[in-house]
Structure formats: structure tokens, C-alpha cells
Short mmCIF file of C-alpha atoms in Angstrom, two decimals:
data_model
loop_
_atom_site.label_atom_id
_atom_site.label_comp_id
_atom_site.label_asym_id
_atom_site.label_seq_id
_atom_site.Cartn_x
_atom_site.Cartn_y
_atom_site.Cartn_z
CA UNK A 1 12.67 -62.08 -24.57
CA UNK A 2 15.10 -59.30 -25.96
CA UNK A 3 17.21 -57.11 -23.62
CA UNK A 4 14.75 -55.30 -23.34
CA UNK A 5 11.96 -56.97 -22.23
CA UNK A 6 14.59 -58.24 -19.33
CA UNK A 7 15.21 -54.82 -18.27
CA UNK A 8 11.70 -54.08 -17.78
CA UNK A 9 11.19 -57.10 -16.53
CA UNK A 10 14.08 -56.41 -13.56
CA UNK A 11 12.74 -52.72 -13.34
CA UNK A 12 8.85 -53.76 -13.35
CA UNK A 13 10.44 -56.35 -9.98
CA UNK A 14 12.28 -53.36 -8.35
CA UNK A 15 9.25 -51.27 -8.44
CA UNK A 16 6.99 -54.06 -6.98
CA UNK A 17 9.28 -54.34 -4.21
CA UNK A 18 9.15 -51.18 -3.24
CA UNK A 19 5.47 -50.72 -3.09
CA UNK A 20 4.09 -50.32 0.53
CA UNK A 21 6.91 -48.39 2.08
CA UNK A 22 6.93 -45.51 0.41
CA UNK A 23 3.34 -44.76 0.43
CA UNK A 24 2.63 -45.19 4.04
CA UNK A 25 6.23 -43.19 4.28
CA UNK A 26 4.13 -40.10 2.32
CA UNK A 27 1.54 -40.34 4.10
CA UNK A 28 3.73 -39.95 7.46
CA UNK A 29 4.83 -36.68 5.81
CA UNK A 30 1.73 -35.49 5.07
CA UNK A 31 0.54 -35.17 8.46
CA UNK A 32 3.50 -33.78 10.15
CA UNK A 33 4.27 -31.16 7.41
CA UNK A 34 0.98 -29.06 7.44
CA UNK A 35 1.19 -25.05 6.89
CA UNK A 36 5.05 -25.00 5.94
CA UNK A 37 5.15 -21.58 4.54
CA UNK A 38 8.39 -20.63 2.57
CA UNK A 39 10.60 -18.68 4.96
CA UNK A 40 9.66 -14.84 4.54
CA UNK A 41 6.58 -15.66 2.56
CA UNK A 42 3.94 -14.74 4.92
CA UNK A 43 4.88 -11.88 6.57
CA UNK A 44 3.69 -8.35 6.63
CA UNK A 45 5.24 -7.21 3.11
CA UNK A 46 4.31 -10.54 1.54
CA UNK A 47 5.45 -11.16 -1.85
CA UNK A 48 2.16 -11.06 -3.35
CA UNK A 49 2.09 -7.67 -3.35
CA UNK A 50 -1.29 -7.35 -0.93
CA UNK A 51 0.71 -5.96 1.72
CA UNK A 52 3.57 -4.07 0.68
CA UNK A 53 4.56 -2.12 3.94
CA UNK A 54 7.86 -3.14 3.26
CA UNK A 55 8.26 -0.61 0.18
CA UNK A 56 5.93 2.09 1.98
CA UNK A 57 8.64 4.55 2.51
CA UNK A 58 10.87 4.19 0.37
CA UNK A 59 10.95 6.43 -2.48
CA UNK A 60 12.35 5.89 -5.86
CA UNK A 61 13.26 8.84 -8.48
CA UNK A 62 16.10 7.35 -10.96
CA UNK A 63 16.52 4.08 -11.95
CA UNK A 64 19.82 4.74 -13.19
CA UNK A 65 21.67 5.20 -10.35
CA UNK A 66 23.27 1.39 -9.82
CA UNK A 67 26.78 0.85 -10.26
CA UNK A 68 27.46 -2.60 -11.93
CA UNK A 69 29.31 -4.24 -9.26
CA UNK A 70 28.31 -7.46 -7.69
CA UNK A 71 29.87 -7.30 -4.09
CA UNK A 72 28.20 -10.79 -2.87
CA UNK A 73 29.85 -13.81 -2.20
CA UNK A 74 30.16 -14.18 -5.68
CA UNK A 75 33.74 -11.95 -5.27
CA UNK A 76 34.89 -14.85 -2.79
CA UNK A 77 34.21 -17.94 -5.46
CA UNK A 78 34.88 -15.93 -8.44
CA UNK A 79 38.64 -15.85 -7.96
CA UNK A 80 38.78 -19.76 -8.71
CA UNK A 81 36.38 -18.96 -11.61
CA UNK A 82 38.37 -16.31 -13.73
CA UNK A 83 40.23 -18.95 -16.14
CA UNK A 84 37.33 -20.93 -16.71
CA UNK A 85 35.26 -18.33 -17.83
CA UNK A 86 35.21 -18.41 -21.80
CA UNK A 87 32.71 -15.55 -22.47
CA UNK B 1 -13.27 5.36 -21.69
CA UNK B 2 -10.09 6.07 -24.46
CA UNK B 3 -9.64 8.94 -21.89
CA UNK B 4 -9.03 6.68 -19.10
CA UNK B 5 -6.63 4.27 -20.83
CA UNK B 6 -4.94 7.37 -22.12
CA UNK B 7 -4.27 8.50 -18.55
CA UNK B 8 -3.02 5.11 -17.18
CA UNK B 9 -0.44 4.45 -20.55
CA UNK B 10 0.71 7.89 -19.28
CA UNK B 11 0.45 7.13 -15.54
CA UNK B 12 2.59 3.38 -16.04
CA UNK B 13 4.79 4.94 -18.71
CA UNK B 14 5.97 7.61 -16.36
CA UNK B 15 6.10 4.78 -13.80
CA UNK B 16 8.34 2.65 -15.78
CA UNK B 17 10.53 5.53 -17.03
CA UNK B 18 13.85 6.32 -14.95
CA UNK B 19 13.24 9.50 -13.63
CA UNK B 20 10.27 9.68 -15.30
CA UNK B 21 7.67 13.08 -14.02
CA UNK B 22 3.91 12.31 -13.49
CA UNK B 23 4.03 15.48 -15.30
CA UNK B 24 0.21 17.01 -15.24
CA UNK B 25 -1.34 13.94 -14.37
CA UNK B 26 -2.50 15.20 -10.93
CA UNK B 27 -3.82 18.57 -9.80
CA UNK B 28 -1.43 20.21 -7.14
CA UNK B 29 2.05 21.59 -6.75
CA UNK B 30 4.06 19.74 -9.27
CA UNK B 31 7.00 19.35 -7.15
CA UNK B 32 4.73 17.83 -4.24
CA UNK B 33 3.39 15.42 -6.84
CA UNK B 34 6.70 14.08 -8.01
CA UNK B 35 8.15 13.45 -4.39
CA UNK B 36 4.50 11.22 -4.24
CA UNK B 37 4.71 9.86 -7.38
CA UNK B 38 8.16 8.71 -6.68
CA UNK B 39 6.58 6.94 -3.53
CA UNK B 40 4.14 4.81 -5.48
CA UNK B 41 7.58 4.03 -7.70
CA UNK B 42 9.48 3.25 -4.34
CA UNK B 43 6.79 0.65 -3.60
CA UNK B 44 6.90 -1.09 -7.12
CA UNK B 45 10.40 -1.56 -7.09
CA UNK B 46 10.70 -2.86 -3.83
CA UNK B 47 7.51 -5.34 -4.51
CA UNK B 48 9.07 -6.17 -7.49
CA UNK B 49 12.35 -6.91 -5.19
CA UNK B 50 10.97 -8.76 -2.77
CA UNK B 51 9.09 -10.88 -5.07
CA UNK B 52 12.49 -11.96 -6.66
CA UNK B 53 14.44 -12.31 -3.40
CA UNK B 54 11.40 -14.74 -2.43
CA UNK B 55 12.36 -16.77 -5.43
CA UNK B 56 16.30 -16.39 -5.84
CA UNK B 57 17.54 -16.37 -2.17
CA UNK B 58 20.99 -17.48 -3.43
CA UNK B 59 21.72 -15.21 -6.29
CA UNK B 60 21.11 -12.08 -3.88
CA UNK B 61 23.51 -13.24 -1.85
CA UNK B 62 25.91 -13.81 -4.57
CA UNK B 63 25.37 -10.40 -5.94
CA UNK B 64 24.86 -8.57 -2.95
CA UNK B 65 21.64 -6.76 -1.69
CA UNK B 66 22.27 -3.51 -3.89
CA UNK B 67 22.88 -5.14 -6.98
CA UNK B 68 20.09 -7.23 -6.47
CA UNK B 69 18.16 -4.43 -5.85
CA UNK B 70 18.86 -2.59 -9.49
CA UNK B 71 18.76 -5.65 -11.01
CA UNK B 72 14.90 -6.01 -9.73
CA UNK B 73 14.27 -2.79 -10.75
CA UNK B 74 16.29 -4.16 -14.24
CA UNK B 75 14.21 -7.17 -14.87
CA UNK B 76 10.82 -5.46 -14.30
CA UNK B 77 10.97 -2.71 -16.78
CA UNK B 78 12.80 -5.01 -19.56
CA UNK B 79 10.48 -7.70 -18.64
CA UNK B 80 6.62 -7.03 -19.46
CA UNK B 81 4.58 -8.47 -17.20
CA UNK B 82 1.84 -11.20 -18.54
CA UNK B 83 0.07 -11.71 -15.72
CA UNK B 84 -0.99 -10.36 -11.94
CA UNK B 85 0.72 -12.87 -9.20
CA UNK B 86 4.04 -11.61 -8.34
CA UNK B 87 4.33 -14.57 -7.36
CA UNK B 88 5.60 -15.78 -10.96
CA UNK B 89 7.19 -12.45 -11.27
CA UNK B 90 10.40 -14.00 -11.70
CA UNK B 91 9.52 -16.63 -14.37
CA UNK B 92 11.74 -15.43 -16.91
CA UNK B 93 14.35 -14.19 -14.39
CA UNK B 94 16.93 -17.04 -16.80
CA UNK B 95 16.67 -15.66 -19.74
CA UNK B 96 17.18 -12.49 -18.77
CA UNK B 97 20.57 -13.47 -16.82
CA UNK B 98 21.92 -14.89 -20.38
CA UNK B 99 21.74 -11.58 -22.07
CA UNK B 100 22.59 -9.13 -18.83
CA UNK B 101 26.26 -7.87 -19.55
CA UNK B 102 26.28 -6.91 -16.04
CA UNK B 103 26.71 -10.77 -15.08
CA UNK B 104 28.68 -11.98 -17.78
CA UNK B 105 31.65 -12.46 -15.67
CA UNK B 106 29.11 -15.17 -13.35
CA UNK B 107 27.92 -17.08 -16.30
CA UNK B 108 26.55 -20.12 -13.79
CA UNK B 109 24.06 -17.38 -12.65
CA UNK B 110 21.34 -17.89 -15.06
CA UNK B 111 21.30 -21.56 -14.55
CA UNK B 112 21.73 -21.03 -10.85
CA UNK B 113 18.19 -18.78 -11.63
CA UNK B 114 16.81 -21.84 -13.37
CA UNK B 115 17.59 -24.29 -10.39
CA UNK B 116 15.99 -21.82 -7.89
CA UNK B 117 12.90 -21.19 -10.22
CA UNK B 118 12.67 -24.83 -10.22
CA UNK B 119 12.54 -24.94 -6.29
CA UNK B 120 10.38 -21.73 -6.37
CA UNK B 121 7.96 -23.56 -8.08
CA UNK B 122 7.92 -26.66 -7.01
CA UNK B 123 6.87 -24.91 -3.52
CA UNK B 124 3.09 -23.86 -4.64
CA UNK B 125 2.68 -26.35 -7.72
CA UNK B 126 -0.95 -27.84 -7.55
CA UNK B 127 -0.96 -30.61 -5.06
CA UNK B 128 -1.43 -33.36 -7.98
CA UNK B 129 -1.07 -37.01 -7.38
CA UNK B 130 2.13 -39.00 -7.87
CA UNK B 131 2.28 -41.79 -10.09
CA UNK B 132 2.77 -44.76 -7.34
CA UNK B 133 4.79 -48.10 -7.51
CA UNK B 134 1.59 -49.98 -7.13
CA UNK B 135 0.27 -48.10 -10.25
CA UNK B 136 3.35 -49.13 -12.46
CA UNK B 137 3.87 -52.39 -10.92
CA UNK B 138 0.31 -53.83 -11.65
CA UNK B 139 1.10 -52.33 -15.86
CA UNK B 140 3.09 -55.63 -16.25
CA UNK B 141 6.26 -55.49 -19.16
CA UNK B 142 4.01 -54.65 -22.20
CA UNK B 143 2.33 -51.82 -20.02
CA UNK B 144 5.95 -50.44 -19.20
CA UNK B 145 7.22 -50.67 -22.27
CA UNK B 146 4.63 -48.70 -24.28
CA UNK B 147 3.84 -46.01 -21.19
CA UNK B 148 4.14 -42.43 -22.00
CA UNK B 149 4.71 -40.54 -18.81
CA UNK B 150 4.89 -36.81 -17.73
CA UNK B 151 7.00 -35.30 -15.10
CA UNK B 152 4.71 -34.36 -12.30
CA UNK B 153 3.92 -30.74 -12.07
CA UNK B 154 6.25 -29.27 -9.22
CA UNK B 155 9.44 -31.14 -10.82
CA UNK B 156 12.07 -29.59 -13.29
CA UNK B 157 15.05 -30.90 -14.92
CA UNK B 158 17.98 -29.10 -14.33
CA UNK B 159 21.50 -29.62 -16.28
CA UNK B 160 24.46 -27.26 -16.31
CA UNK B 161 28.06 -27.21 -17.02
CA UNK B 162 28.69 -25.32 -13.69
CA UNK B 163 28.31 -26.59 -10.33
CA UNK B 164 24.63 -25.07 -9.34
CA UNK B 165 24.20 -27.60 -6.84
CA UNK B 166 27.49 -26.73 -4.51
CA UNK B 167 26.73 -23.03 -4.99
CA UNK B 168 23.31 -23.24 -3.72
CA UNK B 169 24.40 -25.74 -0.88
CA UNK B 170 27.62 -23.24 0.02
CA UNK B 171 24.60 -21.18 0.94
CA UNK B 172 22.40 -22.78 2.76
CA UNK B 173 22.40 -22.55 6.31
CA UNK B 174 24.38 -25.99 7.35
CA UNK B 175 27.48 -23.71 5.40
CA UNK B 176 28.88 -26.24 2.86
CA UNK B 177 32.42 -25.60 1.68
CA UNK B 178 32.63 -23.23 -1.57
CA UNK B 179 32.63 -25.76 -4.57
CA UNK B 180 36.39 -25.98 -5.24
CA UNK B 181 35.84 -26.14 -9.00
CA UNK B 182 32.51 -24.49 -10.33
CA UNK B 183 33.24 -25.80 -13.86
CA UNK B 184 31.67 -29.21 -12.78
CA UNK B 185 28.65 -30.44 -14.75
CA UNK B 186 25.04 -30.46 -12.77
CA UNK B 187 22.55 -32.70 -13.25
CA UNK B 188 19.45 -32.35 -10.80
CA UNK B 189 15.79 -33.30 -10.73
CA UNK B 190 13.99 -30.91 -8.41
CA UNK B 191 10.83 -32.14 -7.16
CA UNK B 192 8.80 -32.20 -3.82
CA UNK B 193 8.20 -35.67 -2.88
CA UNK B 194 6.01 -34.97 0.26
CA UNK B 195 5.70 -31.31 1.27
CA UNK B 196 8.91 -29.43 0.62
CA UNK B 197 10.96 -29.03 -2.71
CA UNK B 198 14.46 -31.11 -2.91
CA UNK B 199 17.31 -31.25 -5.24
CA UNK B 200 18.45 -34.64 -5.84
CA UNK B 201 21.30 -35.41 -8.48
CA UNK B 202 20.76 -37.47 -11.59
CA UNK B 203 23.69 -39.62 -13.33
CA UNK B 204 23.89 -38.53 -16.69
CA UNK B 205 21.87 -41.89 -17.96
CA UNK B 206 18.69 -40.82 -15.72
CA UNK B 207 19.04 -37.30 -17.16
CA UNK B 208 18.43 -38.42 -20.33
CA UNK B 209 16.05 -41.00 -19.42
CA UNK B 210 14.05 -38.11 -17.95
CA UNK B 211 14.43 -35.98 -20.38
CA UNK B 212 12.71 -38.50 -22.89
CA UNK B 213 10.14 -38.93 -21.02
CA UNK B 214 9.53 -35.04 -20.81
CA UNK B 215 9.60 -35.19 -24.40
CA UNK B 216 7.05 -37.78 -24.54
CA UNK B 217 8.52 -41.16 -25.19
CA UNK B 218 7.67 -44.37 -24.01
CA UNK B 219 9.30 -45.23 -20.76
CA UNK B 220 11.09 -48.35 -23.18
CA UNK B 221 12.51 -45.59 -25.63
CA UNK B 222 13.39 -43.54 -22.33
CA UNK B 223 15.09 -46.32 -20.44
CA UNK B 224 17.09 -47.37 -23.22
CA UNK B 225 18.21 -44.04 -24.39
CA UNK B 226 19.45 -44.06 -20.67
CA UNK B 227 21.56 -47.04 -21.48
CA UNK B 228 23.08 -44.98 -24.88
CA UNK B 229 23.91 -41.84 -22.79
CA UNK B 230 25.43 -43.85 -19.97
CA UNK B 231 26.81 -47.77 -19.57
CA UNK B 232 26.14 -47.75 -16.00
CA UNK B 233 22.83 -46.47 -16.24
CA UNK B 234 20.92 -48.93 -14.47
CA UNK B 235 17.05 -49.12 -14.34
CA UNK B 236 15.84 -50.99 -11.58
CA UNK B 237 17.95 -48.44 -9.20
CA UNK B 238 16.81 -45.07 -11.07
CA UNK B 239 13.14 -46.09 -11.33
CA UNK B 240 12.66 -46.45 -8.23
CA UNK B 241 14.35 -43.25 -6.83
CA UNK B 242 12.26 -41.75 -9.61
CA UNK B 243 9.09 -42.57 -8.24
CA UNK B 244 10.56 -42.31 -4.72
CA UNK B 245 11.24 -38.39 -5.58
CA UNK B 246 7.28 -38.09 -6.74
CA UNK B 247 8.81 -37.45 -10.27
CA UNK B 248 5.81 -38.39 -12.24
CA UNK B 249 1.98 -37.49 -12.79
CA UNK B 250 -0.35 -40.08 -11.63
CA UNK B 251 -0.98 -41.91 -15.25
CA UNK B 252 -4.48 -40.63 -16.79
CA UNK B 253 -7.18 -42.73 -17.68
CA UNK B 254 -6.34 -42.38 -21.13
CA UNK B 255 -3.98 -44.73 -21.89
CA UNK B 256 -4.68 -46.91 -24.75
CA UNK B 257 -5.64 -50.42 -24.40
CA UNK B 258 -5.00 -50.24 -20.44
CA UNK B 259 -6.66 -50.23 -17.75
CA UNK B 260 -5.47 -48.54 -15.15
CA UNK B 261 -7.13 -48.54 -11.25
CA UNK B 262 -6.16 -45.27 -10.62
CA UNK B 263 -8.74 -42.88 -10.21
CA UNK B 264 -9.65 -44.50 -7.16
CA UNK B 265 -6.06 -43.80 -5.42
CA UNK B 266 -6.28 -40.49 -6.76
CA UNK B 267 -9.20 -39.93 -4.95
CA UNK B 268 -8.61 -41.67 -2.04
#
């Protein structure tokens, strides 16, 4: 046997020992997890764009109105960042 | 019919263009027109924004809401779109990030976009079988050693030289701690083992395991070039938290000179 073969050998034994857990441990999921729906997914103004009350009144003349300033939370990591940064 | 396609070029360019006036495209006061037209733009943009902010949760709160906002609006016009769902609106969302002087000063961003396009995705990939430990156990060595796998359809390999991970977790709603350093490698499989998408962390052996697999190399090749990258890399651990993570297709029934009982599981 070369190395190999051993380490398939110890990896094809792993696997077999961890057969009928995990399946029976899916299929536990499976029946408790029905209809999850991704948080703000299915709501009136859905992202797919078949509803889009959400954008109803807004109007929009100029796009080029933005300022280029992030003011997230990137502002309170960034400080530990600035060094780092080789741009 | 050229008429027609005439009239919507003119219709999406004006659309598309900032500031850009309908012009005589519609009978009525002109000024009347504009303030509609401008409505119809309004609810573009904010599709378009609310399509991303479905998909990048974390990098609108990094940026803020009104950054994200122009960026959106950003993206979509330099962006053409290929295809109708706006769902995969944000597909190329990445790429874009690497060549957007506006974030150059975040340069994790556009891997932080590929991470949460990752999780986007694995969300609504096609519920396609996973490859199961039965499946690989009953292959025996020779089987293993000469098996080409492929990453199942809602997983993604993920490596950066920032800390992705502890950005995105800093934001979820348990509130980790801020990463102290960001300039901390990542390496992350995303996948969806049952019903909802997870991050788990690869060593740096499993990444490249993984990663020769994607590229279609036996799992032998793969597992060994997980020993090259990394000494510690051991197999009979990483496989099975592979396959524990639902990281690979159920094998086809094409492999050569095997015979594999899966269609039955598949369709069990």
C-alpha cells in the first residue's frame, strides 16, 4: 500500500462511521425548516420586482447627486484598518 | 416594429441617463411628463436597491443607507443587465467593488460582496441532492482515489486576505466584537447543509483540497494537494465535515467503471 492508499483507506473508515447519523440528522431538518423565507424577502416590495410599492413614490431626477462618503460602521473599524491598507 | 424598438432605446436610454428628459416621448405638458418620468426612474432605482440590500445586508450597513443607495443606482447603469430576475441582480456586485474608487479605502468590501453572494445564493440554489457517506463509503479505496467530484450547487469557496468572516459576524444580530485585526486571512466554504446557508471555516489544507476538486481532480490528487498546502491537513477529519456541510453533488451515474446505487437515494 503507498501513503496513499492508507489515507484513503483511514478517510474511506471515517466516512463509514459516520453514515447513519447524519442522514436521519437531515432529514430532522427537513421537516422542521419548511417555508424559511430570507428575512425581508417576501414582503410587499419584494425583491423580485413584482411588487415594488416600496419605490412607488419616490422620485428620482439626477443620479449625480451622491457624495462619496461611506458613513456606516465601516468609519468605526476603519480606524484599525488605515496602515494596513496598501492601495 | 424598428419604430417600436426605436422608442424603447430612447425610452431606457433616457431612463438610464442622470437627469436624463423623456424628451417628446409622450404627448402632454413636458414638464408634467418629466416629474412622471422621474417616478418610473424613482421605482427602478429603488428596485434595483432593494434587490442588492436583499443580497448584501452587511455592506449597507458598512457603507451606510445613502451610500448604498447611489451605489445601487451605480452598479445598475455600469452594469448591463443579462437577464430578468432581480433576484441575481447583484451577481457581479464583486467585480464591480474592485474597480469602484469610491471604496478603495475598504478594500475587504468586494470580497465581503463575494462571501454574501455566496450566502445569497446558496439561499434559492436548486434543491439538488448531497453526495452521502453511504454513497462514498460503499466506492471502496480505488473508487476514492480515482472520483472526480463537484461542489454541490448552493456552495462557494471563499478565500481572502481580510477577515470577511468577523466583519459579517460583527453584524449579525448576536453583536460579535469588531475583528481586532481585519488583515487576517479567510478561508470559508459556504454551503446549506439542510435548509439555511452557513459559513464554516476551512484550514488552509481543505481550501486547497476543495479547490481541486472544483477544478476537477480526483479526490486522491485533491487530498494530497491538501497535504502539500498544509502538514496538518488531515483527511479523515475534513472529509467528513465536508460531506457533513452538504459540500458535494450527489455523484452521477457516469462514472467510469463504477457502479454507483445512487439514483435510487436520489429519488427516494
Amino acid at each position: 500500500m503507498t501513503k496513499r492508499d492508507l489515507l484513503l483507506a483511514a478517510t474511506l473508515a471515517a466516512v463509514a462511521t459516520m453514515g447513519g447519523n447524519l442522514a436521519q440528522a437531515a432529514q430532522d431538518g427537513k421537516d422542521k425548516c419548511y417555508g424559511i423565507a430570507k428575512a425581508g424577502a417576501n414582503d410587499c416590495a419584494n425583491a423580485t420586482g413584482t411588487h415594488s410599492c416600496a419605490g412607488q413614490a419616490k422620485t428620482d431626477n439626477d443620479g449625480n447627486d451622491w457624495k462619496y462618503v461611506a458613513k456606516g460602521t465601516c468609519e468605526e473599524m476603519g480606524g484599525k484598518l488605515t496602515a494596513a491598507a496598501k492601495k | 416594429m424598428a419604430e417600436l424598438q426605436q422608442l424603447q432605446a430612447r425610452f431606457a436610454a433616457a431612463l438610464l441617463a442622470p437627469g436624463g428628459d423623456p424628451g417628446r416621448l409622450f404627448r402632454g405638458a413636458p414638464d408634467l411628463m418629466a416629474r412622471r418620468f422621474a417616478l418610473y426612474r424613482g421605482n427602478l432605482t429603488a428596485n434595483w436597491e432593494r434587490a442588492l440590500a436583499n443580497a448584501y445586508p452587511v455592506i449597507r450597513a458598512l457603507v451606510g443607507e445613502a451610500f448604498f443607495r447611489a451605489l445601487a443606482r451605480e452598479y445598475g447603469r455600469a452594469v448591463p443587465l443579462t437577464e430578468g430576475d432581480l433576484n441575481r441582480f447583484g451577481q457581479l456586485l464583486a467585480g464591480f467593488l474592485d474597480h469602484f474608487p469610491p471604496v478603495a479605502d475598504y478594500p475587504w468590501l468586494p470580497d465581503l460582496a463575494r462571501l454574501e453572494w455566496g450566502l445569497h445564493q446558496a439561499h434559492d440554489a436548486p434543491d439538488t441532492p448531497h453526495l452521502t457517506p453511504q454513497t462514498l463509503a460503499a466506492l471502496g479505496i480505488a473508487g476514492l482515489d480515482g472520483l472526480r467530484l463537484a461542489l454541490h450547487g448552493a456552495c462557494t469557496l471563499v478565500e481572502s486576505p481580510w477577515d470577511v468572516l468577523g466583519i459579517r459576524q460583527a453584524h449579525a444580530p448576536s453583536g460579535a466584537p469588531w475583528p481586532e485585526d481585519l488583515a487576517h486571512t479567510s478561508r470559508i466554504l459556504v454551503c446549506r447543509p439542510r435548509w439555511r446557508a452557513e459559513v464554516m471555516p476551512l484550514t488552509a489544507g481543505e481550501l486547497a483540497a476543495l479547490r481541486a476538486i472544483d477544478r476537477g481532480e480526483t479526490l486522491g490528487e485533491a487530498l494530497e494537494q491538501g497535504g502539500d498546502a498544509d502538514p496538518d491537513f488531515d483527511p479523515t477529519q475534513a472529509v467528513p465535515r465536508w460531506l457533513g456541510a452538504g459540500a458535494f453533488a450527489s455523484v452521477p451515474n457516469s462514472q467510469p467503471n463504477r457502479e454507483i446505487p445512487h439514483e435510487r437515494d436520489a429519488a427516494s
